[in-house]
């Protein structure tokens, strides 16, 4: 286990070395991926500044005298924003060493280096960040480096006091229109599964690392003190380590019996660990997000999801029996999607009374194929895609049936308009329902008297895989 370098404060009496950590975007979450390295760098004696571009702007004051600027690129949208922000960062911190870290850093190594990145880190990168800061503080010139560290490391209680307050992040919205302040915690990183489209897989390759329960609870404790009334666990899969997860929720419920939480869990795990669901319900679990992705078993096979459409329906019932809301996510458009298949997806949501549980954006998402994607290992998959596009940050693809791409664009535009006009999920679904049936040449059944399900608890910012950065996001720098 790596214990970190000797603190910089012991090595020099000069002004503390300044490290700036930047998070471009993380679905309205207060980022663990800044708070944890901030704790490491602070322990090493650095003066640490954290900037969350979802809420704050790049300023000369924040970046002046920075010796290290490290940007977290943990998702597609964040990486797109980071690339746009790099010129401004270079302008404000021309002498700083530039590091990018996170899931999208090592797989985009060549592109990021061409844009000025000097160090690229993936996996458990806190020891490498501290080592880098130590070298820079000594006025050394580190060699360009790309490193994915999957070794077990020491986890510290995350340092969140340099981040914006929780009230500025996504909040919990309840069916009765009440809201709660949300805290964010990670009980593990990585994932033991190899879903072909998942960005975790190229970096962690089936490994996951737990954050010790005492660290997780210490982190939650400080967020409750800061006003958190609900905790959203950000693990790629909360039940990768079921014993670890139960240890945390039991201790959490004992100490904070009124605190609620949500987590991300695979359909496969919901079924395999169905015996654990009553305890999750009793300990305050309000809803579970699950990457269902498709209701076509053929597509699920291509994605290597290890569940079927029937499993999805079983998982819905299991959670419903426990009083836990189910929040499925989808990759609605893939090279294998058909018009009839898309209509079938909508019909399943109607039949399962899940319309109110699915954010409209989930019905517009198009499969992203980033660098390193395990989809590239599929036989003949190269025939479905075009060469890597740095602007897209992925491999473009065009559906063999042009009507499918047209429908996707129409639905994406409809969802964008609904978001801007603040239309509810049911009304937006009805619009998508008619668009999809028309595209398939079918009459759309009237949903006016159909029970589409009741509103469910959800975060104010919906979960999604990827999207174009908005002008508001790009304006943050």
Coordinates of C-alpha atoms in Angstrom, one line a residue, residues 8 33 39 48 66 73 104 132 141 144 154 157 163 195 205 233 241 269 306 323 356 366 371 401 411 424 430 458:
X8 CA 6.5 19.0 1.1
X33 CA -12.5 12.7 -7.7
X39 CA -6.9 15.3 0.8
X48 CA -4.7 23.0 -2.9
X66 CA -0.1 27.2 -9.8
X73 CA -11.9 13.7 -17.0
X104 CA -11.1 9.3 -20.3
X132 CA 4.3 14.6 -9.5
X141 CA 11.2 18.6 -14.9
X144 CA 6.1 13.0 -20.1
X154 CA -4.6 4.2 1.1
X157 CA -11.3 11.2 4.3
X163 CA -15.5 22.7 -3.1
X195 CA -19.7 -4.5 -20.3
X205 CA -10.3 -4.2 -16.9
X233 CA -23.5 6.6 -4.0
X241 CA -18.8 -6.0 -3.0
X269 CA -26.8 -8.1 -9.2
X306 CA -25.3 -10.4 -18.6
X323 CA -40.9 -0.2 -2.1
X356 CA -42.4 8.6 -14.9
X366 CA -27.0 7.4 -29.0
X371 CA -11.2 5.1 -27.6
X401 CA -31.5 2.4 -41.9
X411 CA -36.3 12.8 -30.4
X424 CA -42.9 16.9 -17.6
X430 CA -46.3 11.1 -25.3
X458 CA -34.9 11.4 -8.4

